[in-house]
């Protein structure tokens, strides 16, 4: 995140008045005036200066206009185009994908929230209806019935549920304002961050040129109701209270100002109708009655407070909080509006200036500027927390079984990446089970060669949505290609570690044609990565030679810990030789058996154990029998237990990158005999390497294999610290990526680190 935080506030209509349109209008005006230098706040929506009129009245039917086929086709093309793009117009799509924080004001299409999260932005949702959007719509459209109404309600509930689920935080003015939402979506809100930011309104004044002001003498509104004529707003409660009180005291004046589908005449109440500017009417009233059955946190009472009017609230929703914060107000039950108005009249009788006490409360708490200050502080707090919070790296591994790469993943996640939380995506299996046992976050699913690239891409996208990583770190070719080919949210960085590339094509490929094709694939996919890591200098050299890799490649050797019980093995005498290897041609076990046969002629007590499985097992057993040597083939064994019973580790592979077998052998104090291939010399020193085809030399090395100094090893902590440096570089934290990669090339030990 840069020094300037990009905030986008989305509201379809931005206009004076109530609801999300009026709230956003007020916030926009105040933030424009304050213009905080560290926040780039933009607003998306239709902006109009005409007061928002959402009354629920059924509009008069208009004659159907005849339009040309060309115009109809144009509208159809536009609707189809918007639908195909996810229901989000291109300008809004561009604004959302460019933002760091997207604030959705009021009920909207949930695809906007999903687009924002998919683009790497945080999402805040602020509802504005007194109840959930589906219930608000039903109240505003009482003429809709039947299956159409049921389907609309079902769809709106689903969309708003998706909005709550997609939001990183939900904003309400006060806790009581959220009552209806807690009842409907409490299970989602229980796991979501909730901010409470009090609303505010500009200082009320008539719009320039407004001609709808009330003549004070002729049109004294008296006790006033302002709003939509709906049951939820308590319009009928106000009429009933006015009729009861007017019967007791005909001198009392009652007025309503607004419109709505529940409108009805009353002999005790004068209906002033809709006014684009209600301020003069409110200013002339004796008090404002807010008799809600269901309440959010209305803005009109704040305007009345700013004008010094007394207020009567019903004890529901945000009205409870407004009464608490406005001293010249009365609270009553929805069924006792008559009693509430009586108490307000009594207080006004005692103090003719009753209502004026609300003005200081407005100036202290409810100005638009005060509201904007609260928003600025909350956004800054979120930004500072996001900057200081531990970031997540998602490791993507296409193998389920325990092997060399699985060992790397287990060791790294057990040690931890300093400053980062690591989650692992892999197929379900032994690796996932071991990761869970050690407390690492694991996401399993259809991922890997068996699942296919398409399904693996879908699983990767789902894992990214779940983990929300700053870095996606892939291991092994299949994962590298899927990560390169899968669109990731904006700002998510790709890192790859190369564990297995050989100088000789036949090691990993069946033919030279396949090798050339894969070299092109890797050359292209590397361009999608922000950083590349090699586990050995030999690996980096092979990446350059085979894939023509451009850009820095960090060398971070595999790390290993020296066991507390490690000690140098016995020297001289008949050696106990161990090979931990897959029984495949590239491992050259055949050359090891030949050398062991030559050794056993001089040292009959020498032993050879070849632990592992593979396609050449029967052939190798036949070779040992033909040579007349006793070679143990126990299959898979526990490496720690096997090394405890050995003196020498032999590894004559055609190619190795940074072999954990050799690293463990050095850590356990064993002698090492290794081929002059790949990264082996970086672990044991080039002077200890042998040619597998030189049988006498291999036999001599097996007989007298000195231990390798521990200081050639890279610890697991050193490995993970170097990885953290790369992450900080590519994620824009601390050093630049180039600096991080340069630093990580010197993390090994000895002459040529691995």
XYZ file of C-alpha atoms in Angstrom:
754
model
C 0.000 0.000 0.000
C 1.385 3.382 -1.032
C 1.538 6.525 1.105
C -1.776 7.654 -0.409
C -4.701 5.347 0.260
C -7.226 5.189 -2.573
C -10.792 5.048 -1.236
C -13.835 4.605 -3.469
C -17.323 5.273 -2.077
C -20.001 3.668 -4.261
C -23.635 4.771 -4.136
C -25.892 4.597 -7.185
C -27.545 7.950 -6.395
C -25.858 10.790 -4.511
C -28.361 13.511 -3.644
C -29.520 15.619 -0.678
C -32.034 13.974 1.624
C -32.198 10.720 3.503
C -31.087 7.168 2.998
C -27.804 6.174 1.363
C -28.153 8.919 -1.258
C -28.395 11.697 1.348
C -25.793 10.196 3.652
C -23.314 9.896 0.794
C -24.104 13.432 -0.360
C -23.296 14.767 3.110
C -20.091 12.713 3.349
C -19.003 13.793 -0.125
C -19.512 17.479 0.656
C -17.584 17.271 3.922
C -14.686 15.180 2.601
C -14.318 17.464 -0.403
C -13.957 20.417 1.958
C -11.515 18.632 4.265
C -9.442 17.017 1.456
C -7.114 14.859 3.617
C -3.737 14.698 1.805
C -3.078 11.029 2.599
C -6.471 9.810 1.361
C -7.579 9.921 -2.250
C -11.361 9.646 -1.740
C -13.550 9.328 -4.805
C -17.297 8.873 -5.188
C -19.059 6.798 -7.819
C -22.736 7.356 -8.603
C -25.183 9.718 -10.236
C -24.896 13.084 -8.499
C -27.853 15.469 -8.455
C -28.706 18.481 -6.315
C -32.414 17.663 -6.303
C -33.507 16.144 -2.989
C -33.790 12.364 -3.008
C -37.432 11.351 -3.381
C -37.912 7.678 -2.560
C -41.437 7.646 -1.131
C -42.861 4.369 -2.330
C -45.778 6.037 -4.058
C -46.871 4.214 -7.170
C -46.118 6.431 -10.157
C -48.875 7.209 -12.611
C -48.900 5.055 -15.708
C -47.371 6.766 -18.694
C -48.292 6.072 -22.265
C -45.901 3.651 -23.885
C -43.498 5.492 -26.142
C -42.908 4.103 -29.569
C -39.256 3.690 -30.241
C -37.349 2.780 -33.328
C -36.016 -0.793 -33.735
C -32.509 0.637 -33.804
C -32.960 2.299 -30.394
C -34.458 -0.884 -28.929
C -31.578 -2.925 -30.300
C -29.097 -0.474 -28.800
C -30.682 -0.796 -25.351
C -30.686 -4.576 -25.653
C -27.004 -4.631 -26.629
C -26.167 -2.388 -23.678
C -28.010 -4.636 -21.211
C -26.437 -7.792 -22.607
C -22.983 -6.183 -22.519
C -23.376 -5.133 -18.891
C -24.686 -8.577 -17.948
C -21.757 -10.330 -19.614
C -19.336 -8.102 -17.701
C -20.801 -9.133 -14.368
C -23.420 -6.407 -14.116
C -20.796 -3.721 -13.546
C -20.292 -0.931 -16.115
C -16.736 -0.471 -17.351
C -16.154 2.929 -15.652
C -17.198 1.534 -12.267
C -15.148 -1.620 -12.869
C -12.050 0.512 -13.498
C -12.693 2.592 -10.386
C -13.151 -0.487 -8.190
C -10.020 -2.245 -9.438
C -7.941 0.905 -8.829
C -9.016 1.312 -5.175
C -7.424 0.108 -1.944
C -10.707 0.349 -0.031
C -14.208 0.172 -1.531
C -17.097 1.433 0.617
C -20.542 0.326 -0.566
C -23.226 2.709 0.680
C -26.582 0.969 0.748
C -27.852 -2.221 -0.838
C -26.070 -2.972 -4.115
C -25.166 -5.782 -6.473
C -22.939 -8.192 -4.533
C -20.782 -8.665 -7.641
C -19.271 -5.263 -6.922
C -18.012 -6.511 -3.573
C -16.647 -9.679 -5.137
C -14.886 -7.683 -7.862
C -13.300 -5.430 -5.231
C -12.050 -8.367 -3.178
C -10.830 -10.122 -6.287
C -8.876 -6.965 -7.175
C -7.136 -6.948 -3.809
C -9.189 -4.118 -2.273
C -10.804 -4.217 1.146
C -14.608 -3.903 1.194
C -16.795 -2.108 3.727
C -20.574 -2.341 3.488
C -22.877 0.216 5.121
C -26.584 -0.650 5.012
C -29.018 2.239 5.316
C -32.530 0.800 5.482
C -34.321 0.537 8.840
C -34.510 -3.172 8.106
C -32.980 -5.556 5.581
C -33.320 -4.428 1.972
C -35.896 -7.106 1.110
C -38.258 -5.937 3.869
C -37.688 -2.289 2.983
C -38.540 -2.997 -0.630
C -41.740 -4.793 0.391
C -42.779 -1.832 2.549
C -42.086 0.576 -0.320
C -43.991 -1.548 -2.865
C -47.173 -2.710 -1.104
C -48.889 -3.137 -4.480
C -46.649 -6.109 -5.369
C -47.974 -9.495 -4.325
C -47.794 -13.136 -5.224
C -44.964 -15.094 -6.731
C -43.222 -12.005 -8.125
C -42.971 -10.497 -4.655
C -41.729 -13.777 -3.161
C -39.046 -14.197 -5.818
C -37.905 -10.583 -5.390
C -37.634 -11.017 -1.646
C -35.682 -14.246 -2.010
C -33.259 -12.664 -4.469
C -32.723 -9.550 -2.341
C -32.053 -11.584 0.800
C -29.517 -13.696 -1.091
C -27.743 -10.633 -2.509
C -27.556 -8.854 0.837
C -26.296 -12.019 2.509
C -23.542 -12.134 -0.131
C -22.758 -8.474 0.558
C -22.274 -9.182 4.245
C -20.154 -12.253 3.518
C -17.941 -10.402 1.028
C -17.380 -7.414 3.316
C -14.201 -7.131 5.370
C -16.090 -4.781 7.673
C -19.665 -3.571 8.124
C -20.418 -0.009 9.197
C -23.424 1.023 11.291
C -24.038 4.429 12.931
C -24.718 2.830 16.327
C -25.274 -0.674 17.760
C -29.047 -0.184 18.033
C -29.223 0.828 14.365
C -28.122 -2.692 13.464
C -30.949 -4.492 15.298
C -32.811 -5.749 12.213
C -29.567 -6.817 10.521
C -28.365 -8.745 13.564
C -31.674 -10.621 13.585
C -31.389 -11.471 9.878
C -27.635 -11.962 9.416
C -26.315 -12.403 12.935
C -24.320 -15.545 12.120
C -22.355 -13.626 9.474
C -21.923 -10.468 11.536
C -20.580 -12.545 14.427
C -17.448 -13.215 12.360
C -17.190 -9.800 10.694
C -15.528 -6.605 11.890
C -18.181 -3.978 12.719
C -17.456 -0.254 12.932
C -19.839 2.263 14.515
C -19.605 5.743 12.972
C -22.204 8.315 13.986
C -23.982 10.055 11.128
C -23.896 13.792 10.513
C -25.668 16.410 8.406
C -24.637 19.832 7.052
C -25.979 22.874 8.799
C -29.576 23.054 7.504
C -30.382 25.956 5.199
C -32.699 26.480 2.267
C -31.315 25.794 -1.162
C -30.557 28.898 -3.259
C -33.692 30.095 -5.031
C -35.965 27.770 -3.041
C -39.539 29.054 -3.231
C -41.262 26.435 -1.081
C -40.721 28.140 2.275
C -43.755 28.083 4.578
C -45.425 31.399 5.485
C -44.945 31.376 9.274
C -48.288 32.918 10.211
C -50.549 31.110 7.796
C -48.909 27.682 7.825
C -47.611 27.051 11.340
C -47.054 23.274 11.164
C -47.253 22.801 14.942
C -46.378 19.201 15.843
C -44.782 17.741 12.758
C -44.192 14.359 11.138
C -41.695 14.342 8.249
C -40.920 11.347 6.098
C -42.419 8.575 4.084
C -46.042 7.646 4.691
C -45.366 4.033 5.636
C -46.309 1.795 8.539
C -42.635 1.168 9.351
C -42.177 4.925 9.732
C -45.148 5.073 12.126
C -47.216 7.344 9.892
C -50.447 5.697 11.085
C -49.280 5.951 14.717
C -48.787 9.688 14.302
C -52.240 10.136 12.743
C -53.890 8.155 15.554
C -52.014 10.149 18.223
C -52.877 13.458 16.520
C -56.559 12.566 16.343
C -56.644 11.574 20.022
C -54.822 14.690 21.224
C -56.751 17.022 18.907
C -59.997 15.704 20.363
C -58.728 16.686 23.811
C -57.315 20.052 22.741
C -58.523 21.389 19.363
C -55.935 24.202 19.594
C -53.112 21.769 18.915
C -51.899 21.763 15.306
C -50.572 18.637 13.612
C -48.979 18.397 10.176
C -47.367 15.798 7.976
C -44.719 16.533 5.371
C -43.890 13.831 2.871
C -45.503 11.245 0.638
C -46.043 7.517 0.471
C -48.446 4.684 -0.302
C -50.117 4.757 3.149
C -51.359 8.333 2.753
C -54.877 8.927 4.139
C -56.821 12.059 5.076
C -57.290 12.985 8.738
C -59.497 15.740 10.157
C -56.844 16.477 12.803
C -53.812 16.596 10.541
C -52.911 18.879 7.679
C -50.974 17.159 4.915
C -48.379 19.571 3.533
C -47.318 17.096 0.855
C -43.824 16.621 -0.499
C -41.312 19.451 -0.230
C -37.896 19.272 -1.865
C -36.675 21.450 0.994
C -38.286 20.556 4.349
C -35.993 22.881 6.342
C -38.354 25.905 6.539
C -41.228 23.692 7.676
C -39.111 21.990 10.358
C -37.779 25.368 11.524
C -41.352 26.654 11.973
C -42.593 23.554 13.825
C -42.976 23.257 17.589
C -41.437 19.785 17.646
C -40.705 16.821 15.394
C -42.231 13.416 16.078
C -40.293 10.338 14.855
C -42.721 7.455 15.583
C -40.831 4.628 13.875
C -41.848 1.025 14.272
C -38.529 0.021 12.739
C -35.657 2.509 12.812
C -32.110 2.815 11.501
C -30.556 6.204 12.292
C -32.627 8.892 10.573
C -30.970 12.061 9.284
C -34.038 14.331 9.535
C -33.970 14.356 13.365
C -30.371 15.581 13.160
C -31.471 18.454 10.915
C -34.263 19.240 13.386
C -31.743 19.191 16.249
C -29.531 21.627 14.354
C -32.579 23.931 14.007
C -33.255 23.788 17.753
C -36.400 21.675 17.564
C -37.454 19.267 20.283
C -37.890 15.619 19.314
C -40.110 12.677 20.205
C -38.591 9.252 19.431
C -39.999 5.780 19.729
C -37.721 3.355 21.548
C -36.628 1.335 18.513
C -33.344 1.072 16.584
C -31.214 4.155 16.240
C -33.920 6.326 17.786
C -32.781 5.029 21.187
C -29.245 6.313 20.531
C -30.427 9.636 19.126
C -32.518 10.242 22.238
C -29.488 9.497 24.406
C -27.324 11.982 22.497
C -29.898 14.795 22.106
C -30.877 16.300 25.484
C -34.131 17.952 24.392
C -35.866 14.778 23.300
C -38.439 12.341 24.655
C -38.496 8.565 24.279
C -41.674 6.509 24.225
C -42.866 3.081 23.177
C -44.289 2.752 19.646
C -47.684 2.062 21.209
C -47.536 5.208 23.362
C -46.904 8.024 20.897
C -49.710 9.976 22.603
C -47.849 9.768 25.921
C -44.588 10.812 24.277
C -46.126 13.912 22.710
C -47.809 14.795 26.022
C -44.484 14.638 27.871
C -42.837 16.772 25.188
C -45.641 19.360 25.428
C -45.239 19.417 29.200
C -41.478 20.020 28.895
C -42.077 22.781 26.373
C -44.653 24.320 28.712
C -42.038 24.369 31.472
C -39.335 25.726 29.159
C -40.460 27.708 26.080
C -36.920 27.223 24.675
C -37.131 23.454 24.908
C -35.344 22.129 21.830
C -32.573 24.722 21.827
C -30.450 22.372 23.929
C -30.102 20.108 20.909
C -28.105 22.706 18.990
C -24.860 22.320 21.040
C -25.195 18.538 20.766
C -25.493 18.851 16.993
C -22.499 21.185 16.781
C -20.440 18.874 18.958
C -21.347 15.535 17.390
C -23.597 15.602 14.359
C -22.114 18.027 11.849
C -21.124 16.619 8.461
C -17.530 17.617 9.204
C -17.550 15.650 12.459
C -18.893 12.638 10.575
C -16.165 13.019 7.930
C -13.514 13.239 10.647
C -14.776 9.954 12.090
C -14.568 8.304 8.666
C -11.054 9.634 8.077
C -9.892 8.346 11.467
C -11.427 4.900 10.844
C -9.896 4.566 7.378
C -6.493 5.616 8.718
C -6.769 3.126 11.573
C -7.594 0.374 9.067
C -4.684 1.419 6.855
C -2.206 1.503 9.746
C -3.373 -1.881 10.985
C -3.104 -3.346 7.480
C 0.436 -2.027 7.136
C 1.560 -3.402 10.483
C -0.330 -6.692 10.335
C 1.370 -9.970 9.533
C 0.905 -10.715 5.864
C -0.041 -14.062 4.419
C 1.889 -16.138 1.903
C 0.038 -18.961 0.171
C 2.365 -21.860 -0.683
C 1.070 -23.881 -3.623
C 2.288 -27.494 -3.797
C 0.901 -30.101 -6.259
C 1.994 -33.207 -4.308
C 0.178 -35.073 -1.561
C 2.898 -37.538 -0.561
C 5.952 -36.979 1.637
C 9.064 -36.354 -0.450
C 11.819 -33.804 -0.960
C 9.553 -30.824 -1.686
C 7.114 -31.899 1.005
C 10.058 -31.969 3.435
C 10.956 -28.416 2.355
C 7.372 -27.261 2.975
C 7.143 -28.973 6.356
C 10.463 -27.570 7.581
C 9.782 -24.037 6.364
C 6.272 -23.832 7.801
C 7.365 -25.370 11.094
C 10.148 -22.780 11.459
C 7.914 -19.990 10.141
C 8.617 -17.154 7.713
C 9.487 -14.123 9.895
C 6.746 -11.507 9.625
C 4.482 -13.753 7.536
C 1.696 -16.231 8.069
C 1.957 -19.219 5.744
C -0.996 -21.208 4.418
C -0.465 -24.207 2.144
C -2.629 -25.309 -0.783
C -2.063 -28.980 -1.653
C -4.035 -32.143 -2.455
C -5.386 -34.019 0.524
C -3.038 -36.726 1.748
C -0.066 -37.385 4.061
C 1.488 -33.938 3.513
C -1.745 -32.151 4.433
C -2.114 -34.363 7.514
C 1.431 -33.616 8.688
C 0.935 -29.901 8.127
C -2.248 -29.937 10.198
C -0.485 -31.856 12.968
C 2.132 -29.135 13.270
C -0.509 -26.371 13.253
C -0.040 -25.016 9.722
C -3.093 -23.656 7.907
C -3.925 -26.043 5.061
C -6.326 -25.656 2.143
C -7.009 -28.884 0.267
C -8.966 -29.495 -2.890
C -8.778 -30.593 -6.500
C -5.230 -29.517 -7.204
C -2.346 -31.244 -8.941
C -1.707 -33.226 -12.126
C -4.446 -35.744 -11.295
C -7.035 -32.948 -11.034
C -5.927 -31.211 -14.232
C -4.987 -27.622 -14.927
C -8.541 -26.238 -15.218
C -9.788 -27.661 -11.927
C -6.504 -26.722 -10.250
C -6.918 -23.134 -11.435
C -10.404 -22.977 -9.929
C -9.117 -24.400 -6.663
C -6.284 -21.873 -6.625
C -8.690 -18.970 -7.136
C -10.896 -20.226 -4.302
C -7.860 -20.590 -2.023
C -6.728 -17.044 -2.818
C -10.193 -15.694 -1.998
C -10.088 -17.586 1.304
C -6.524 -16.809 2.393
C -6.236 -13.319 0.828
C -2.442 -13.633 0.492
C -0.006 -10.891 -0.400
C 2.262 -13.533 -1.987
C 1.472 -16.764 -3.819
C 4.559 -19.012 -3.709
C 4.580 -22.041 -6.011
C 6.742 -25.166 -5.842
C 7.299 -27.696 -8.666
C 6.531 -27.286 -12.361
C 2.797 -28.058 -12.332
C 2.092 -25.498 -9.605
C 4.382 -22.970 -11.299
C 2.436 -23.211 -14.559
C -0.997 -23.060 -12.882
C -0.002 -20.048 -10.764
C 1.419 -18.289 -13.829
C -1.723 -18.936 -15.867
C -4.327 -18.095 -13.211
C -5.425 -14.455 -12.850
C -4.740 -13.275 -9.313
C -6.089 -10.185 -7.531
C -4.288 -6.940 -8.157
C -1.354 -6.547 -5.793
C -0.826 -10.270 -5.154
C 2.787 -11.174 -5.984
C 3.986 -14.431 -7.507
C 7.128 -16.147 -6.213
C 8.526 -19.482 -7.440
C 11.118 -21.828 -5.965
C 12.872 -24.145 -8.403
C 13.625 -27.511 -6.805
C 14.227 -29.749 -9.805
C 15.940 -28.727 -13.018
C 18.817 -30.709 -14.465
C 21.598 -29.980 -16.868
C 20.804 -33.237 -18.683
C 17.372 -33.259 -20.346
C 16.802 -36.984 -19.845
C 16.671 -36.635 -16.070
C 13.189 -35.074 -16.026
C 11.935 -35.500 -19.619
C 11.233 -38.466 -21.871
C 12.600 -36.840 -25.019
C 14.530 -33.840 -26.232
C 11.376 -32.509 -27.926
C 9.482 -32.563 -24.635
C 12.433 -30.894 -22.932
C 12.501 -28.092 -25.515
C 8.745 -27.557 -25.241
C 8.878 -27.375 -21.460
C 11.856 -25.011 -21.608
C 9.729 -22.595 -23.649
C 6.811 -23.008 -21.227
C 9.036 -22.227 -18.239
C 10.676 -19.301 -20.021
C 7.233 -17.761 -20.614
C 5.777 -18.516 -17.193
C 8.802 -17.029 -15.403
C 7.866 -13.649 -16.856
C 4.690 -13.783 -14.756
C 6.625 -14.133 -11.506
C 7.827 -11.235 -9.394
C 10.683 -13.231 -7.870
C 12.419 -16.550 -8.480
C 14.324 -18.651 -5.967
C 16.773 -21.457 -6.733
C 17.883 -23.945 -4.083
C 21.464 -24.080 -5.390
C 23.898 -22.175 -7.570
C 23.772 -25.133 -9.954
C 20.001 -24.787 -10.122
C 20.261 -21.118 -10.951
C 22.850 -21.863 -13.664
C 20.573 -24.506 -15.178
C 17.621 -22.078 -15.183
C 19.748 -19.571 -17.077
C 21.073 -22.143 -19.548
C 17.895 -24.152 -20.163
C 15.141 -21.548 -19.791
C 17.121 -18.390 -20.589
C 15.674 -16.989 -17.363
C 15.954 -13.229 -17.144
C 16.065 -11.099 -14.035
C 17.514 -11.840 -10.616
C 17.290 -15.356 -9.209
C 17.814 -15.645 -5.472
C 19.773 -18.660 -4.250
C 18.322 -19.874 -0.949
C 19.660 -23.292 0.024
C 17.450 -25.795 1.755
C 17.879 -25.587 5.495
C 18.537 -28.393 7.922
C 19.027 -28.621 11.678
C 21.845 -30.527 13.407
C 20.296 -33.124 15.747
C 21.252 -32.881 19.401
C 22.567 -36.460 19.265
C 24.601 -35.976 16.096
C 28.196 -37.202 16.365
C 30.915 -38.202 13.871
C 30.552 -41.808 12.769
C 33.302 -44.367 13.163
C 36.200 -44.101 10.744
C 38.041 -47.093 9.305
C 36.932 -50.708 9.422
C 34.043 -52.132 7.439
C 31.623 -49.304 6.620
C 27.858 -49.526 6.861
C 26.693 -47.856 3.656
C 23.214 -46.414 3.133
C 21.469 -45.143 0.011
C 18.140 -43.313 0.462
C 16.807 -43.016 -3.029
C 14.085 -43.691 -5.535
C 15.076 -46.786 -7.488
C 15.177 -45.080 -10.871
C 17.835 -44.897 -13.628
C 18.928 -41.320 -12.855
C 19.888 -42.329 -9.279
C 22.692 -44.655 -10.532
C 22.152 -47.330 -7.891
C 23.638 -49.780 -10.384
C 26.986 -47.948 -10.196
C 26.814 -48.032 -6.396
C 26.277 -51.824 -6.376
C 29.227 -52.298 -8.729
C 31.461 -50.226 -6.433
C 30.167 -52.054 -3.338
C 31.055 -55.393 -4.942
C 34.628 -54.136 -5.448
C 34.732 -52.847 -1.858
C 33.411 -56.069 -0.342
C 36.246 -58.010 -1.951
C 38.561 -56.099 0.441
C 36.102 -55.569 3.304
C 33.796 -58.565 3.558
C 32.082 -57.101 6.649
C 30.929 -53.984 4.766
C 27.151 -53.675 4.304
C 24.956 -51.829 1.820
C 21.325 -50.896 2.416
C 19.373 -49.408 -0.497
C 16.227 -47.889 1.004
C 13.436 -46.828 -1.298
C 11.156 -48.043 -4.039
C 11.053 -47.605 -7.775
C 10.812 -49.246 -11.199
C 14.356 -50.729 -11.116
C 14.008 -52.708 -7.888
C 13.849 -56.147 -9.480
C 16.684 -55.329 -11.866
C 18.912 -54.060 -9.056
C 18.182 -57.102 -6.900
C 19.151 -59.301 -9.845
C 22.378 -57.319 -10.316
C 23.358 -57.808 -6.659
C 22.636 -61.538 -6.876
C 24.672 -61.830 -10.073
C 27.656 -60.106 -8.418
C 27.292 -62.257 -5.308
C 26.929 -59.385 -2.837
C 24.337 -59.121 -0.081
C 22.444 -55.842 -0.558
C 19.437 -55.061 1.649
C 16.373 -53.603 -0.094
C 14.025 -52.767 2.810
C 11.803 -50.395 0.789
C 10.712 -47.180 2.454
C 12.275 -46.643 5.876
C 12.393 -43.943 8.496
C 15.402 -41.829 7.414
C 16.372 -40.873 10.965
C 16.452 -44.497 12.147
C 18.312 -45.644 9.038
C 21.001 -42.974 9.406
C 21.490 -43.911 13.039
C 22.638 -47.365 11.858
C 24.897 -46.136 9.005
C 28.410 -44.770 8.606
C 28.298 -43.533 5.016
C 25.621 -42.062 2.781
C 26.116 -42.741 -0.929
C 24.397 -40.686 -3.615
C 25.612 -41.104 -7.197
C 22.685 -39.386 -8.970
C 22.966 -37.984 -12.480
C 21.637 -34.684 -11.072
C 20.667 -33.254 -7.695
C 19.649 -29.694 -6.885
C 20.008 -29.379 -3.119
C 19.573 -32.884 -1.762
C 17.985 -33.270 1.657
C 19.602 -36.706 1.869
C 23.074 -35.171 1.699
C 22.108 -32.335 4.032
C 20.812 -34.795 6.630
C 23.916 -36.977 6.220
C 26.183 -34.024 6.975
C 23.968 -32.974 9.895
C 24.131 -36.501 11.361
C 27.917 -36.679 11.066
C 27.978 -39.390 8.401
C 30.593 -39.746 5.722
C 29.355 -38.751 2.277
C 30.086 -40.130 -1.182
C 28.393 -38.096 -3.905
C 28.580 -37.687 -7.648
C 29.900 -34.546 -9.281
C 26.410 -33.437 -10.294
C 24.256 -30.384 -9.667
C 24.400 -28.901 -6.207
C 26.196 -31.814 -4.517
C 29.540 -30.011 -4.485
C 27.926 -27.014 -2.808
C 27.022 -29.258 0.136
C 30.056 -31.497 0.583
C 32.819 -29.671 -1.303
C 34.018 -30.453 -4.811
C 37.065 -32.353 -3.556
C 34.811 -35.098 -2.153
C 32.917 -35.763 -5.375
C 33.368 -38.907 -7.486
C 32.580 -40.146 -10.990
C 29.951 -42.934 -10.673
C 31.491 -44.784 -13.605
C 34.942 -44.921 -11.938
C 34.318 -48.057 -9.880
C 37.706 -48.141 -8.042
C 37.392 -44.460 -7.104
C 33.856 -44.935 -5.748
C 34.919 -48.048 -3.797
C 37.860 -46.170 -2.267
C 35.594 -43.262 -1.340
C 33.098 -45.623 0.339
C 35.894 -47.122 2.435
C 37.273 -43.795 3.587
C 34.509 -41.189 3.553
C 35.334 -38.331 5.945
C 32.542 -36.349 7.560
C 31.700 -32.888 6.221
C 32.005 -29.887 8.547
C 28.682 -28.696 9.953
C 29.433 -25.093 9.052
C 28.712 -25.835 5.395
C 25.040 -26.221 6.276
C 22.307 -23.606 6.040
C 19.921 -23.694 9.001
C 16.154 -23.739 8.551
C 15.916 -20.329 10.226
C 18.463 -18.896 7.801
C 16.460 -20.334 4.918
C 13.130 -18.855 6.065
C 14.719 -15.497 6.904
C 16.055 -15.296 3.351
C 12.600 -16.160 1.957
C 11.108 -13.374 4.101
C 13.572 -10.917 2.539
C 12.328 -11.862 -0.919
C 8.716 -11.459 0.208
C 9.384 -8.045 1.675
C 11.013 -6.998 -1.551
C 8.257 -8.062 -3.932
C 5.453 -6.943 -1.599
C 6.889 -3.434 -1.356
C 7.848 -3.665 2.303
C 11.341 -2.635 3.302
C 13.991 -3.405 0.700
C 13.342 -3.465 -2.997
C 12.918 -6.810 -4.716
C 16.307 -6.514 -6.372
C 18.035 -5.820 -3.089
C 16.281 -8.742 -1.425
C 17.275 -11.089 -4.196
C 20.847 -9.872 -4.094
C 21.029 -10.447 -0.357
C 19.698 -13.986 -0.595
C 22.443 -15.147 -2.946
C 24.914 -15.315 -0.076
C 22.992 -17.193 2.588
C 24.866 -20.484 2.373
C 28.027 -21.683 4.028
C 31.436 -22.742 2.772
C 33.050 -22.081 -0.549
C 29.905 -22.384 -2.647
C 26.735 -22.222 -0.603
C 23.836 -24.572 -0.994
